[in-house]
Amino acid sequence: MQVGKVINQMVSPKEQAIMLLLMVISLAILAVPAATECTTVTGLASSCSTFITYGSPDPFPGSPCCDAMMSLNVITDSTDNRRLICRCMMGLITTYNPNATAIATLSGSCGVSLGFTIDPNTDCSSIP
């Protein structure tokens, strides 16, 4: 227990947040090549559960959620990955239909562009 206290005193909260963000991005990048399902996207979107449940403008998505959206943005580096993420987001919209609007506004609320519009009518197969 003392070691944890010493480490916390040595690393500022900002540094801890940066390390957490880098870990999330690293995990997301490593997970994509093997992703034939939506577990990565669903896991990242789960950090937005409060926003998805209660919508906007309050509560604002917040740091963990926006960090997750930034991680998704990093993953959208190819057409195949954009289409995969699109299909996963559309699956979330279908699953959580009453909260579809909140899911659709996630990336925009965080100031992140995924390269496609999150909307129930989006045709993921036509994403460049």
PDB file of C-alpha atoms in Angstrom:
ATOM      1  CA  MET A   1       0.000   0.000   0.000  1.00  0.00           C
ATOM      2  CA  GLN A   2       2.793   2.451   0.772  1.00  0.00           C
ATOM      3  CA  VAL A   3       4.326   1.876  -2.654  1.00  0.00           C
ATOM      4  CA  GLY A   4       1.059   2.896  -4.326  1.00  0.00           C
ATOM      5  CA  LYS A   5       0.922   6.094  -2.294  1.00  0.00           C
ATOM      6  CA  VAL A   6       4.504   6.945  -3.215  1.00  0.00           C
ATOM      7  CA  ILE A   7       3.842   6.323  -6.912  1.00  0.00           C
ATOM      8  CA  ASN A   8       0.683   8.451  -6.809  1.00  0.00           C
ATOM      9  CA  GLN A   9       2.666  11.270  -5.222  1.00  0.00           C
ATOM     10  CA  MET A  10       5.336  11.040  -7.915  1.00  0.00           C
ATOM     11  CA  VAL A  11       2.953  11.081 -10.889  1.00  0.00           C
ATOM     12  CA  SER A  12       0.556  13.988 -11.352  1.00  0.00           C
ATOM     13  CA  PRO A  13      -3.121  13.374 -12.210  1.00  0.00           C
ATOM     14  CA  LYS A  14      -2.476  14.827 -15.676  1.00  0.00           C
ATOM     15  CA  GLU A  15       0.374  12.368 -16.238  1.00  0.00           C
ATOM     16  CA  GLN A  16      -1.827   9.517 -15.016  1.00  0.00           C
ATOM     17  CA  ALA A  17      -4.556  10.546 -17.484  1.00  0.00           C
ATOM     18  CA  ILE A  18      -2.064  10.689 -20.354  1.00  0.00           C
ATOM     19  CA  MET A  19      -0.716   7.243 -19.473  1.00  0.00           C
ATOM     20  CA  LEU A  20      -4.267   5.852 -19.347  1.00  0.00           C
ATOM     21  CA  LEU A  21      -5.091   7.381 -22.726  1.00  0.00           C
ATOM     22  CA  LEU A  22      -1.946   5.915 -24.277  1.00  0.00           C
ATOM     23  CA  MET A  23      -2.789   2.488 -22.850  1.00  0.00           C
ATOM     24  CA  VAL A  24      -6.339   2.643 -24.249  1.00  0.00           C
ATOM     25  CA  ILE A  25      -5.087   3.714 -27.676  1.00  0.00           C
ATOM     26  CA  SER A  26      -2.421   0.995 -27.656  1.00  0.00           C
ATOM     27  CA  LEU A  27      -4.948  -1.670 -26.760  1.00  0.00           C
ATOM     28  CA  ALA A  28      -7.336  -0.431 -29.408  1.00  0.00           C
ATOM     29  CA  ILE A  29      -4.657  -0.444 -32.101  1.00  0.00           C
ATOM     30  CA  LEU A  30      -3.493  -3.925 -31.140  1.00  0.00           C
ATOM     31  CA  ALA A  31      -7.041  -5.266 -31.116  1.00  0.00           C
ATOM     32  CA  VAL A  32      -8.096  -4.064 -34.562  1.00  0.00           C
ATOM     33  CA  PRO A  33      -6.189  -6.483 -36.819  1.00  0.00           C
ATOM     34  CA  ALA A  34      -7.811  -9.407 -35.042  1.00  0.00           C
ATOM     35  CA  ALA A  35     -11.213  -7.753 -34.800  1.00  0.00           C
ATOM     36  CA  THR A  36     -13.772  -9.683 -36.762  1.00  0.00           C
ATOM     37  CA  GLU A  37     -16.387  -8.685 -34.275  1.00  0.00           C
ATOM     38  CA  CYS A  38     -17.328  -5.525 -32.440  1.00  0.00           C
ATOM     39  CA  THR A  39     -15.887  -6.233 -29.005  1.00  0.00           C
ATOM     40  CA  THR A  40     -13.268  -3.482 -29.295  1.00  0.00           C
ATOM     41  CA  VAL A  41     -15.791  -0.861 -30.378  1.00  0.00           C
ATOM     42  CA  THR A  42     -18.337  -1.981 -27.792  1.00  0.00           C
ATOM     43  CA  GLY A  43     -15.695  -1.917 -25.063  1.00  0.00           C
ATOM     44  CA  LEU A  44     -14.631   1.614 -25.978  1.00  0.00           C
ATOM     45  CA  ALA A  45     -18.240   2.801 -26.300  1.00  0.00           C
ATOM     46  CA  SER A  46     -19.025   1.381 -22.850  1.00  0.00           C
ATOM     47  CA  SER A  47     -17.047   4.261 -21.357  1.00  0.00           C
ATOM     48  CA  CYS A  48     -19.825   6.466 -22.775  1.00  0.00           C
ATOM     49  CA  SER A  49     -22.636   4.616 -20.996  1.00  0.00           C
ATOM     50  CA  THR A  50     -23.763   7.618 -18.917  1.00  0.00           C
ATOM     51  CA  PHE A  51     -23.948   9.830 -21.991  1.00  0.00           C
ATOM     52  CA  ILE A  52     -25.720   7.110 -23.992  1.00  0.00           C
ATOM     53  CA  THR A  53     -28.230   6.549 -21.189  1.00  0.00           C
ATOM     54  CA  TYR A  54     -29.009  10.194 -20.414  1.00  0.00           C
ATOM     55  CA  GLY A  55     -28.174  11.895 -23.724  1.00  0.00           C
ATOM     56  CA  SER A  56     -27.122  15.430 -24.361  1.00  0.00           C
ATOM     57  CA  PRO A  57     -26.535  18.226 -23.566  1.00  0.00           C
ATOM     58  CA  ASP A  58     -26.193  16.953 -19.989  1.00  0.00           C
ATOM     59  CA  PRO A  59     -24.195  15.098 -19.132  1.00  0.00           C
ATOM     60  CA  PHE A  60     -21.385  16.040 -21.499  1.00  0.00           C
ATOM     61  CA  PRO A  61     -19.661  12.850 -22.704  1.00  0.00           C
ATOM     62  CA  GLY A  62     -16.649  13.487 -20.459  1.00  0.00           C
ATOM     63  CA  SER A  63     -13.006  12.521 -20.667  1.00  0.00           C
ATOM     64  CA  PRO A  64     -13.219   8.712 -20.599  1.00  0.00           C
ATOM     65  CA  CYS A  65     -15.857   8.731 -23.326  1.00  0.00           C
ATOM     66  CA  CYS A  66     -14.043  11.279 -25.503  1.00  0.00           C
ATOM     67  CA  ASP A  67     -10.768   9.397 -24.994  1.00  0.00           C
ATOM     68  CA  ALA A  68     -12.560   6.309 -26.310  1.00  0.00           C
ATOM     69  CA  MET A  69     -13.831   8.254 -29.327  1.00  0.00           C
ATOM     70  CA  MET A  70     -10.272   9.451 -29.989  1.00  0.00           C
ATOM     71  CA  SER A  71      -9.143   5.819 -29.833  1.00  0.00           C
ATOM     72  CA  LEU A  72     -11.782   4.884 -32.399  1.00  0.00           C
ATOM     73  CA  ASN A  73     -10.559   7.751 -34.549  1.00  0.00           C
ATOM     74  CA  VAL A  74      -7.038   6.281 -34.458  1.00  0.00           C
ATOM     75  CA  ILE A  75      -8.435   2.938 -35.594  1.00  0.00           C
ATOM     76  CA  THR A  76     -10.265   4.466 -38.600  1.00  0.00           C
ATOM     77  CA  ASP A  77      -7.043   4.501 -40.609  1.00  0.00           C
ATOM     78  CA  SER A  78      -8.347   2.309 -43.423  1.00  0.00           C
ATOM     79  CA  THR A  79     -11.552   1.781 -45.360  1.00  0.00           C
ATOM     80  CA  ASP A  80     -11.997  -1.696 -43.882  1.00  0.00           C
ATOM     81  CA  ASN A  81     -11.618  -0.399 -40.325  1.00  0.00           C
ATOM     82  CA  ARG A  82     -14.006   2.528 -40.940  1.00  0.00           C
ATOM     83  CA  ARG A  83     -16.587   0.112 -42.325  1.00  0.00           C
ATOM     84  CA  LEU A  84     -16.091  -2.270 -39.397  1.00  0.00           C
ATOM     85  CA  ILE A  85     -16.466   0.524 -36.850  1.00  0.00           C
ATOM     86  CA  CYS A  86     -19.487   1.843 -38.730  1.00  0.00           C
ATOM     87  CA  ARG A  87     -21.180  -1.574 -38.656  1.00  0.00           C
ATOM     88  CA  CYS A  88     -20.425  -1.879 -34.941  1.00  0.00           C
ATOM     89  CA  MET A  89     -21.821   1.584 -34.190  1.00  0.00           C
ATOM     90  CA  MET A  90     -24.935   0.774 -36.234  1.00  0.00           C
ATOM     91  CA  GLY A  91     -25.276  -2.401 -34.173  1.00  0.00           C
ATOM     92  CA  LEU A  92     -25.127  -0.330 -30.988  1.00  0.00           C
ATOM     93  CA  ILE A  93     -27.787   2.001 -32.369  1.00  0.00           C
ATOM     94  CA  THR A  94     -30.009  -0.991 -33.157  1.00  0.00           C
ATOM     95  CA  THR A  95     -29.413  -2.589 -29.754  1.00  0.00           C
ATOM     96  CA  TYR A  96     -29.955   0.619 -27.782  1.00  0.00           C
ATOM     97  CA  ASN A  97     -32.646   2.068 -30.047  1.00  0.00           C
ATOM     98  CA  PRO A  98     -34.178   4.437 -27.454  1.00  0.00           C
ATOM     99  CA  ASN A  99     -30.708   5.976 -27.088  1.00  0.00           C
ATOM    100  CA  ALA A 100     -29.862   6.057 -30.808  1.00  0.00           C
ATOM    101  CA  THR A 101     -29.578   9.850 -30.911  1.00  0.00           C
ATOM    102  CA  ALA A 102     -27.043   9.902 -28.077  1.00  0.00           C
ATOM    103  CA  ILE A 103     -24.961   7.210 -29.789  1.00  0.00           C
ATOM    104  CA  ALA A 104     -25.149   9.081 -33.094  1.00  0.00           C
ATOM    105  CA  THR A 105     -23.810  12.278 -31.496  1.00  0.00           C
ATOM    106  CA  LEU A 106     -20.949  10.675 -29.540  1.00  0.00           C
ATOM    107  CA  SER A 107     -18.045  11.484 -31.841  1.00  0.00           C
ATOM    108  CA  GLY A 108     -19.324  14.972 -32.690  1.00  0.00           C
ATOM    109  CA  SER A 109     -19.862  15.821 -29.025  1.00  0.00           C
ATOM    110  CA  CYS A 110     -16.223  14.944 -28.429  1.00  0.00           C
ATOM    111  CA  GLY A 111     -15.007  16.895 -31.477  1.00  0.00           C
ATOM    112  CA  VAL A 112     -13.856  13.717 -33.235  1.00  0.00           C
ATOM    113  CA  SER A 113     -14.528  12.798 -36.860  1.00  0.00           C
ATOM    114  CA  LEU A 114     -14.581   9.079 -37.577  1.00  0.00           C
ATOM    115  CA  GLY A 115     -14.793   9.591 -41.336  1.00  0.00           C
ATOM    116  CA  PHE A 116     -18.468   8.692 -41.552  1.00  0.00           C
ATOM    117  CA  THR A 117     -21.792   9.822 -40.140  1.00  0.00           C
ATOM    118  CA  ILE A 118     -23.159   7.777 -37.270  1.00  0.00           C
ATOM    119  CA  ASP A 119     -26.796   7.584 -38.244  1.00  0.00           C
ATOM    120  CA  PRO A 120     -29.297   4.715 -38.425  1.00  0.00           C
ATOM    121  CA  ASN A 121     -29.531   5.288 -42.190  1.00  0.00           C
ATOM    122  CA  THR A 122     -25.791   5.177 -42.896  1.00  0.00           C
ATOM    123  CA  ASP A 123     -24.764   2.571 -45.470  1.00  0.00           C
ATOM    124  CA  CYS A 124     -21.483   1.315 -44.006  1.00  0.00           C
ATOM    125  CA  SER A 125     -20.559  -0.528 -47.199  1.00  0.00           C
ATOM    126  CA  SER A 126     -20.372   2.775 -49.116  1.00  0.00           C
ATOM    127  CA  ILE A 127     -17.841   4.401 -46.762  1.00  0.00           C
ATOM    128  CA  PRO A 128     -14.626   5.236 -48.613  1.00  0.00           C
TER     129      PRO A 128
END
